[in-house]
Coordinates of C-alpha atoms in Angstrom, one line a residue:
M1256 CA 22.5 5.3 4.9
N1257 CA 19.3 7.0 6.1
R1258 CA 16.4 4.9 5.0
Y1259 CA 12.7 5.2 6.0
P1260 CA 11.0 1.8 5.9
R1261 CA 7.3 2.8 5.7
N1262 CA 5.7 2.8 2.3
M1263 CA 3.7 5.9 1.6
I1264 CA 3.1 5.4 -2.1
G1265 CA 1.7 1.9 -2.6
H1266 CA 0.2 1.4 -6.0
G1267 CA 0.5 5.2 -6.6
P1268 CA -2.0 7.5 -8.3
T1269 CA -2.9 4.9 -11.0
P1270 CA -3.5 1.6 -9.3
P1271 CA -3.6 -1.5 -11.5
D1272 CA -6.9 -2.8 -12.8
A1273 CA -7.7 -5.7 -10.5
A1274 CA -9.3 -7.6 -13.4
W1275 CA -11.5 -9.6 -11.0
P1276 CA -13.0 -12.8 -12.5
G1277 CA -16.0 -12.2 -14.7
G1278 CA -15.3 -8.5 -14.9
A1279 CA -16.6 -8.0 -11.4
K1280 CA -16.7 -4.4 -10.3
I1281 CA -15.9 -5.2 -6.7
A1282 CA -14.6 -8.1 -4.6
V1283 CA -16.4 -8.3 -1.2
S1284 CA -14.2 -10.3 1.2
L1285 CA -16.1 -11.5 4.3
V1286 CA -13.9 -12.5 7.2
L1287 CA -15.2 -14.3 10.3
N1288 CA -12.8 -14.1 13.3
Y1289 CA -13.1 -17.2 15.4
E1290 CA -11.4 -16.4 18.7
E1291 CA -13.7 -18.1 21.2
G1292 CA -11.6 -20.4 23.4
G1293 CA -8.3 -18.7 22.4
E1294 CA -8.7 -15.5 24.4
N1295 CA -6.8 -14.5 27.5
N1296 CA -7.9 -16.8 30.4
V1297 CA -6.1 -18.3 33.4
L1298 CA -7.4 -21.7 32.1
H1299 CA -5.2 -21.1 29.1
G1300 CA -2.1 -20.3 31.1
D1301 CA -2.5 -16.6 30.9
A1302 CA -1.9 -14.1 33.6
G1303 CA -5.5 -12.8 33.7
S1304 CA -8.8 -12.6 32.0
E1305 CA -9.6 -11.1 28.6
A1306 CA -10.7 -7.4 28.3
F1307 CA -10.8 -6.9 24.5
L1308 CA -13.8 -6.8 22.1
S1309 CA -16.8 -7.7 24.2
D1310 CA -20.1 -6.1 25.2
I1311 CA -18.8 -5.4 28.7
A1312 CA -18.2 -1.6 28.8
G1313 CA -14.9 -0.6 30.2
A1314 CA -13.7 -4.1 30.7
A1315 CA -10.3 -4.6 32.3
P1316 CA -8.2 -7.8 32.9
W1317 CA -8.7 -9.6 36.2
P1318 CA -5.2 -10.6 37.1
G1319 CA -5.0 -14.3 38.3
Q1320 CA -8.7 -14.7 38.1
R1321 CA -11.4 -16.1 35.7
H1322 CA -13.9 -13.5 34.6
W1323 CA -17.1 -15.4 34.4
N1324 CA -19.1 -12.7 32.5
M1325 CA -16.3 -12.2 30.0
E1326 CA -16.0 -16.0 29.4
S1327 CA -19.8 -16.3 28.9
I1328 CA -19.8 -13.6 26.3
Y1329 CA -17.0 -15.3 24.3
E1330 CA -18.9 -18.6 24.7
Y1331 CA -22.0 -17.0 23.2
G1332 CA -20.0 -16.5 20.0
A1333 CA -19.2 -20.2 19.8
R1334 CA -22.5 -21.6 21.1
A1335 CA -25.0 -19.3 19.3
G1336 CA -23.4 -16.5 17.2
F1337 CA -21.3 -18.9 15.0
W1338 CA -24.3 -21.0 14.1
R1339 CA -26.5 -18.0 13.3
L1340 CA -23.8 -16.7 11.0
H1341 CA -23.2 -20.2 9.5
R1342 CA -26.9 -20.3 8.6
L1343 CA -26.8 -16.8 7.1
F1344 CA -23.8 -17.4 4.9
T1345 CA -24.6 -20.9 3.7
G1346 CA -28.2 -19.9 3.1
M1347 CA -27.0 -17.0 0.8
S1348 CA -24.3 -19.2 -0.8
I1349 CA -21.6 -16.7 0.3
P1350 CA -18.2 -18.2 1.1
V1351 CA -16.1 -16.6 3.8
T1352 CA -12.6 -16.7 5.2
V1353 CA -12.3 -17.7 8.8
Y1354 CA -9.5 -16.1 10.9
G1355 CA -9.1 -19.1 13.2
V1356 CA -7.1 -18.9 16.4
A1357 CA -5.5 -22.3 16.6
T1358 CA -6.3 -23.0 20.2
A1359 CA -9.9 -21.8 19.7
L1360 CA -10.3 -24.1 16.7
A1361 CA -9.0 -27.0 18.8
R1362 CA -11.7 -26.4 21.4
S1363 CA -14.5 -26.2 18.7
P1364 CA -14.5 -29.4 16.6
E1365 CA -18.1 -29.1 15.5
Q1366 CA -17.7 -25.6 14.3
V1367 CA -14.5 -26.6 12.4
A1368 CA -16.4 -29.4 10.8
A1369 CA -19.1 -27.0 9.7
M1370 CA -16.6 -24.5 8.3
R1371 CA -15.0 -27.3 6.2
S1372 CA -18.4 -28.6 5.1
A1373 CA -19.4 -25.1 3.9
G1374 CA -16.1 -24.8 1.8
W1375 CA -14.9 -21.9 3.9
E1376 CA -11.2 -21.0 4.0
I1377 CA -9.8 -21.5 7.4
A1378 CA -6.8 -19.2 7.8
S1379 CA -4.6 -18.8 10.9
H1380 CA -5.3 -16.1 13.5
G1381 CA -2.3 -17.1 15.6
L1382 CA -1.8 -19.6 18.4
K1383 CA -3.8 -17.6 20.9
W1384 CA -5.8 -14.4 20.8
V1385 CA -3.3 -12.4 22.8
E1386 CA -1.2 -9.3 22.4
H1387 CA 2.1 -9.7 20.5
K1388 CA 3.5 -6.2 20.7
D1389 CA 6.0 -7.0 23.5
M1390 CA 6.6 -10.6 22.5
P1391 CA 10.3 -11.4 21.9
E1392 CA 11.0 -12.2 18.3
A1393 CA 12.2 -15.8 19.1
E1394 CA 9.0 -16.5 21.1
E1395 CA 6.8 -15.0 18.3
R1396 CA 8.5 -17.2 15.7
R1397 CA 7.9 -20.2 18.0
Q1398 CA 4.2 -19.4 18.4
I1399 CA 3.8 -18.9 14.7
A1400 CA 5.3 -22.4 14.1
E1401 CA 3.1 -23.9 16.8
A1402 CA 0.0 -22.2 15.5
I1403 CA 0.6 -23.8 12.0
R1404 CA 1.3 -27.2 13.6
L1405 CA -1.8 -27.2 15.7
H1406 CA -4.0 -25.7 13.0
T1407 CA -2.8 -28.5 10.6
E1408 CA -3.6 -31.1 13.2
V1409 CA -7.0 -29.8 14.0
V1410 CA -8.2 -28.7 10.5
G1411 CA -6.5 -31.4 8.4
E1412 CA -4.4 -29.0 6.3
R1413 CA -2.0 -26.2 6.9
P1414 CA -3.3 -22.6 6.8
L1415 CA -2.5 -20.7 3.6
G1416 CA -3.4 -17.3 5.1
W1417 CA -2.4 -15.5 8.2
Y1418 CA -3.7 -12.6 10.3
T1419 CA -2.5 -11.9 13.9
G1420 CA -4.3 -8.7 14.5
R1421 CA -2.7 -7.9 17.9
C1422 CA 0.6 -8.0 16.1
S1423 CA 4.2 -6.7 16.7
T1424 CA 6.4 -4.9 14.2
N1425 CA 8.0 -8.3 13.5
T1426 CA 4.8 -10.2 12.6
L1427 CA 4.6 -9.6 8.9
R1428 CA 8.3 -10.3 8.4
L1429 CA 8.2 -13.5 10.5
T1430 CA 5.1 -14.9 8.8
A1431 CA 6.6 -14.1 5.4
E1432 CA 9.9 -15.7 6.3
E1433 CA 7.9 -18.9 7.3
G1434 CA 7.5 -19.3 3.6
G1435 CA 4.2 -21.2 3.3
F1436 CA 1.6 -18.5 3.3
A1437 CA -0.2 -17.5 0.0
W1438 CA -1.3 -14.3 1.7
I1439 CA -0.9 -12.3 4.9
S1440 CA -3.3 -9.6 6.2
D1441 CA -1.6 -7.8 9.0
T1442 CA -2.0 -4.4 7.3
Y1443 CA -4.8 -1.9 6.8
D1444 CA -3.1 0.3 4.2
D1445 CA -4.8 -0.3 0.8
D1446 CA -7.9 -1.3 -1.1
L1447 CA -6.0 -3.8 -3.2
P1448 CA -3.5 -6.6 -2.6
Y1449 CA 0.2 -5.9 -3.0
W1450 CA 3.6 -7.6 -2.8
V1451 CA 6.3 -7.2 -0.3
E1452 CA 9.9 -8.5 -0.6
V1453 CA 11.2 -10.2 2.5
G1454 CA 14.6 -11.5 1.7
T1455 CA 14.3 -13.7 -1.3
R1456 CA 10.5 -14.2 -0.8
D1457 CA 7.9 -12.3 -2.6
Q1458 CA 5.0 -12.2 -0.2
L1459 CA 1.4 -11.2 -1.1
V1460 CA -0.3 -9.0 1.4
I1461 CA -4.1 -8.6 1.3
P1462 CA -4.9 -5.6 3.5
Y1463 CA -7.6 -6.0 6.2
T1464 CA -10.0 -3.5 7.9
L1465 CA -10.7 -2.2 11.3
E1466 CA -13.4 0.2 10.2
A1467 CA -15.8 -1.9 8.1
N1468 CA -15.6 -4.2 11.1
D1469 CA -18.2 -5.2 13.8
M1470 CA -15.5 -4.5 16.4
R1471 CA -16.9 -1.0 16.3
F1472 CA -19.9 -2.4 18.3
A1473 CA -17.4 -2.9 21.2
T1474 CA -15.2 0.2 20.8
S1475 CA -15.6 3.9 20.7
P1476 CA -16.5 5.6 18.5
G1477 CA -18.6 2.8 17.2
Y1478 CA -22.0 1.4 16.2
T1479 CA -24.9 1.0 18.6
E1480 CA -27.3 -0.7 16.3
G1481 CA -27.4 -2.9 13.2
E1482 CA -28.7 -0.1 11.0
Q1483 CA -25.6 2.0 11.6
F1484 CA -23.4 -1.0 10.5
F1485 CA -25.6 -1.5 7.4
T1486 CA -25.3 2.2 6.5
Y1487 CA -21.5 2.3 6.8
L1488 CA -21.2 -0.9 4.8
R1489 CA -23.6 0.3 2.1
D1490 CA -21.8 3.6 1.7
S1491 CA -18.4 1.9 1.5
F1492 CA -19.8 -0.5 -1.1
D1493 CA -21.4 2.2 -3.2
T1494 CA -18.1 4.2 -3.3
L1495 CA -16.0 1.2 -4.3
Y1496 CA -18.6 -0.1 -6.7
A1497 CA -18.7 3.2 -8.5
E1498 CA -14.9 3.1 -8.8
G1499 CA -15.2 -0.3 -10.2
E1500 CA -17.7 0.9 -12.8
A1501 CA -15.1 3.6 -13.8
G1502 CA -12.5 0.9 -14.4
A1503 CA -10.7 0.9 -11.1
A1504 CA -12.1 -2.2 -9.3
K1505 CA -11.2 -2.6 -5.7
M1506 CA -11.5 -5.0 -2.8
F1507 CA -13.9 -4.5 0.2
S1508 CA -13.0 -6.3 3.3
I1509 CA -15.6 -6.7 6.1
G1510 CA -14.5 -8.0 9.5
L1511 CA -16.9 -10.0 11.7
H1512 CA -16.8 -11.7 15.1
C1513 CA -19.1 -14.5 16.2
R1514 CA -19.8 -12.9 19.7
L1515 CA -20.5 -9.5 18.2
I1516 CA -22.3 -9.6 14.9
G1517 CA -23.8 -13.0 15.9
R1518 CA -26.2 -11.2 18.2
P1519 CA -29.7 -10.9 16.8
G1520 CA -29.9 -7.1 16.7
K1521 CA -26.6 -6.8 15.1
I1522 CA -26.8 -9.5 12.4
A1523 CA -29.9 -7.8 11.0
G1524 CA -27.7 -5.0 9.7
L1525 CA -25.3 -7.4 8.1
K1526 CA -28.2 -9.4 6.5
R1527 CA -29.6 -6.1 5.1
F1528 CA -26.2 -5.3 3.6
L1529 CA -25.7 -8.7 2.0
D1530 CA -29.1 -8.5 0.4
Y1531 CA -28.2 -5.0 -0.9
A1532 CA -24.8 -6.2 -2.3
Q1533 CA -26.3 -9.2 -4.0
S1534 CA -28.9 -7.0 -5.7
H1535 CA -26.0 -5.5 -7.8
E1536 CA -24.5 -7.1 -10.8
G1537 CA -20.7 -7.7 -11.0
V1538 CA -20.2 -8.4 -7.3
W1539 CA -17.7 -11.2 -6.5
F1540 CA -17.7 -12.8 -3.0
P1541 CA -14.3 -14.5 -2.8
R1542 CA -12.5 -16.2 0.0
R1543 CA -9.2 -14.5 0.6
I1544 CA -7.3 -17.5 -0.9
D1545 CA -9.4 -16.9 -4.1
I1546 CA -8.2 -13.3 -4.1
A1547 CA -4.6 -14.4 -3.6
R1548 CA -4.6 -17.0 -6.4
H1549 CA -6.2 -14.5 -8.8
W1550 CA -3.7 -11.8 -7.9
A1551 CA -0.7 -14.1 -8.2
E1552 CA -1.9 -15.1 -11.7
A1553 CA -3.1 -11.7 -12.9
H1554 CA -0.5 -9.5 -11.2
P1555 CA 2.6 -11.6 -10.5
H1556 CA 5.4 -9.8 -8.7
Q1557 CA 8.4 -8.5 -10.7
R1558 CA 11.4 -7.4 -8.8
V1559 CA 12.9 -4.1 -10.0
E1560 CA 15.9 -2.0 -9.1
R1561 CA 14.8 0.3 -6.3
P1562 CA 16.6 3.6 -5.9
S1563 CA 16.2 3.6 -2.1
K1564 CA 18.1 0.3 -1.9
M1565 CA 20.9 1.3 -4.3
T1566 CA 24.5 1.8 -3.1
H1567 CA 25.9 5.3 -3.2
A1568 CA 27.9 4.4 -6.3
D1569 CA 25.0 2.9 -8.2
F1570 CA 22.6 5.7 -7.3
T1571 CA 25.1 8.3 -8.5
A1572 CA 25.9 6.4 -11.7
R1573 CA 22.2 6.1 -12.5
F1574 CA 21.0 9.6 -11.6
G1575 CA 24.2 11.6 -11.7
G1576 CA 23.4 12.9 -15.2
I1577 CA 19.8 13.9 -14.5
F1578 CA 21.0 17.4 -13.7
E1579 CA 23.3 18.3 -16.5
H1580 CA 27.0 17.6 -15.7
S1581 CA 26.2 17.9 -11.9
P1582 CA 26.6 14.4 -10.3
W1583 CA 27.1 16.1 -6.9
I1584 CA 23.3 16.5 -6.7
A1585 CA 22.7 12.7 -6.9
E1586 CA 25.6 12.1 -4.5
R1587 CA 24.0 14.4 -1.9
A1588 CA 20.5 13.1 -2.5
W1589 CA 21.5 9.6 -1.6
N1590 CA 22.2 10.7 1.9
L1591 CA 18.6 12.0 2.4
E1592 CA 16.0 10.0 4.2
L1593 CA 14.9 7.8 1.3
G1594 CA 12.4 5.0 1.3
P1595 CA 9.8 3.2 -0.8
A1596 CA 8.2 6.5 -1.7
H1597 CA 11.4 7.4 -3.5
D1598 CA 11.5 4.3 -5.7
R1599 CA 9.5 6.0 -8.4
A1600 CA 10.2 9.0 -10.7
A1601 CA 8.4 11.5 -8.5
G1602 CA 10.3 10.4 -5.4
V1603 CA 13.8 10.5 -7.0
H1604 CA 12.9 13.9 -8.5
N1605 CA 11.9 15.2 -5.1
A1606 CA 15.1 14.1 -3.6
L1607 CA 17.3 15.6 -6.3
T1608 CA 15.4 18.9 -6.4
R1609 CA 15.6 19.2 -2.6
V1610 CA 19.4 19.1 -2.9
F1611 CA 19.4 21.6 -5.9
R1612 CA 17.0 24.0 -4.1
S1613 CA 19.0 24.0 -0.9
A1614 CA 22.4 24.5 -2.6
A1615 CA 24.3 27.7 -2.6
R1616 CA 23.4 30.2 -5.3
S1617 CA 26.8 29.7 -6.8
D1618 CA 26.3 26.0 -7.1
R1619 CA 22.9 26.4 -8.7
L1620 CA 24.4 28.9 -11.2
A1621 CA 27.1 26.3 -12.0
V1622 CA 24.3 23.9 -12.9
L1623 CA 22.7 26.4 -15.2
Q1624 CA 26.0 27.2 -16.8
A1625 CA 26.6 23.4 -17.4
H1626 CA 23.7 23.4 -19.8
P1627 CA 24.5 23.7 -23.5
D1628 CA 23.2 26.4 -25.8
L1629 CA 20.1 25.4 -27.7
A1630 CA 21.2 24.3 -31.2
G1631 CA 24.6 25.7 -30.4
K1632 CA 28.2 24.7 -31.2
L1633 CA 28.2 21.6 -29.0
A1634 CA 25.1 20.3 -30.8
A1635 CA 26.8 21.0 -34.2
A1636 CA 29.9 19.1 -33.0
R1637 CA 27.7 16.3 -31.6
R1638 CA 29.2 16.8 -28.1
L1639 CA 25.9 17.0 -26.2
T1640 CA 25.1 14.6 -23.4
E1641 CA 22.9 11.7 -24.4
H1642 CA 20.0 13.3 -22.6
S1643 CA 20.4 16.7 -24.2
A1644 CA 21.0 15.3 -27.7
A1645 CA 17.7 13.3 -27.5
E1646 CA 15.8 16.2 -26.1
Q1647 CA 17.0 18.7 -28.8
A1648 CA 16.4 16.2 -31.5
G1649 CA 12.9 15.5 -30.2
A1650 CA 12.1 19.2 -30.7
G1651 CA 13.6 19.3 -34.2
L1652 CA 16.5 21.4 -33.1
D1653 CA 18.9 19.1 -34.9
A1654 CA 17.3 19.9 -38.3
L1655 CA 17.2 23.7 -38.5
T1656 CA 17.3 25.8 -41.6
D1657 CA 20.2 28.1 -42.0
A1658 CA 17.9 31.0 -41.1
E1659 CA 16.6 29.3 -37.9
R1660 CA 20.2 28.4 -36.9
A1661 CA 21.3 31.9 -37.3
E1662 CA 18.4 33.2 -35.2
F1663 CA 19.2 30.7 -32.4
E1664 CA 22.9 31.8 -32.5
R1665 CA 21.9 35.4 -32.2
L1666 CA 19.5 34.8 -29.3
N1667 CA 22.0 32.5 -27.5
T1668 CA 24.8 35.2 -27.7
A1669 CA 22.5 37.9 -26.5
Y1670 CA 21.0 35.9 -23.7
V1671 CA 24.4 34.7 -22.2
A1672 CA 25.8 38.2 -22.5
K1673 CA 22.9 39.6 -20.5
H1674 CA 22.4 36.9 -17.9
G1675 CA 25.6 35.0 -17.6
F1676 CA 24.1 31.5 -18.3
P1677 CA 22.5 29.9 -21.3
F1678 CA 18.8 30.0 -22.1
I1679 CA 17.2 26.8 -20.6
I1680 CA 13.8 25.4 -21.4
A1681 CA 12.3 21.9 -21.2
V1682 CA 12.2 21.4 -24.9
R1683 CA 10.0 18.3 -24.6
D1684 CA 7.2 20.5 -23.5
H1685 CA 7.4 22.7 -26.7
D1686 CA 7.7 22.5 -30.4
K1687 CA 10.4 24.5 -32.3
A1688 CA 8.1 27.6 -32.8
G1689 CA 7.2 27.6 -29.1
I1690 CA 10.8 27.4 -28.1
L1691 CA 11.7 30.4 -30.3
A1692 CA 8.8 32.4 -29.0
A1693 CA 9.8 31.7 -25.4
F1694 CA 13.4 32.6 -26.1
Q1695 CA 12.5 35.9 -27.6
R1696 CA 10.1 36.7 -24.7
R1697 CA 12.4 35.7 -21.9
L1698 CA 15.4 37.6 -23.4
A1699 CA 13.7 40.8 -22.2
H1700 CA 13.5 39.7 -18.5
D1701 CA 15.8 40.8 -15.8
T1702 CA 18.5 38.4 -14.6
E1703 CA 16.9 37.6 -11.3
T1704 CA 13.6 36.6 -13.0
E1705 CA 15.5 34.5 -15.5
F1706 CA 17.6 32.8 -12.8
T1707 CA 14.4 31.7 -11.1
A1708 CA 12.8 30.6 -14.4
A1709 CA 15.9 28.7 -15.5
C1710 CA 16.1 26.9 -12.2
A1711 CA 12.4 25.9 -12.6
Q1712 CA 13.2 24.6 -16.1
V1713 CA 16.2 22.6 -14.9
E1714 CA 13.9 20.9 -12.4
R1715 CA 11.3 20.2 -15.2
I1716 CA 14.0 18.8 -17.4
A1717 CA 15.1 16.5 -14.6
E1718 CA 11.5 15.4 -14.0
L1719 CA 11.0 14.5 -17.7
R1720 CA 14.3 12.6 -17.7
L1721 CA 13.4 10.6 -14.7
Q1722 CA 9.9 9.8 -16.1
A1723 CA 11.7 8.1 -19.0
L1724 CA 13.7 5.9 -16.5
L1725 CA 11.3 5.1 -13.8
P1726 CA 7.6 4.5 -13.3

């Protein structure tokens, strides 16, 4: 079975109404990454110094050595930046979520006490602020468990949220399998939360951000001054706020780091943005646990049958009749590279039509010939497929006058005699008069034109049938 695991559809073209509390038009989630004391350092048992997200241009690890300048920049985040941000957020009565590296929290008891006193959520940011991409699965599982244990010991309660950041392809699955997280944020793929199914667990994911993030002060391309950060945050806010006013409320995540945005010239841009956001009505500043609890209540997960996970037999049984009397199309479609994007009507339709379009002309002709005449003998004998019977009845073709029935019979006979296959039209797109008019018009076409038109109509009929079965 050829299956593609990445999800390219998400909530689709019509995302759900977030229904934020109080009718808020936007949820602004402020995240403060607390990594100071958890970064790479030979004092922490690491092979070398840290080189990521600092104001040292072009920093590289120093193998086997302490990097005094790098250490002091991280220490600034704990000693000065954190407190400047604490004063800002508490002074504006804005709660935040902390992504706390467990070993960093253990080395910062006064900061942890201040977080708790402010009512901030302290989520887990892993055991250490190190790269996970090459970490063996068993070791990553062990570190996740140790991060939770140490976090619980230091903070006084286990974390309900998780974000690794420098993660592996296993991270989201492993944290979901742990079973105790209300939310996980190791994705950047949406403006709304969503659910993933990991075994028997339904795990809520709250996507994070790397662009509305002060890390851009330390990466290229990035920000060089607070005003640029403010401008980007404001423009993002304005776009999302307008969508919320139009009835499609979204979430706006903002990523912050004590050693970066905590600098005086950078925090000014953040302060300007918060003043701007608070000047608008209908703005909710939740912690991520608040978003998770709201989403679980307002949008609980419901497991549904997913075409990409069906067996060959089940897929064929479910979709074998979408193309009239042609189950071979579904049989072949199951062997395509299917994935989450094929779990909706448009995805299954695309898979089926790919098989139909690439089939030999003789096979496509057989599909056309498998269709019944409109209001013909099969209809009169009630021998239509369930799909065809419902479609013809919906267009009123099961209640024709004698004169109308005679006209359909005349047209059917003439059309088949000329083209070698019955007249095919997606009757759900037309009323009885429109069907007759199309019939009379298309009877004059050459066979090649009608073959192309009939194939297009077969695909449209399949699309309408699938829309009745799937979202």
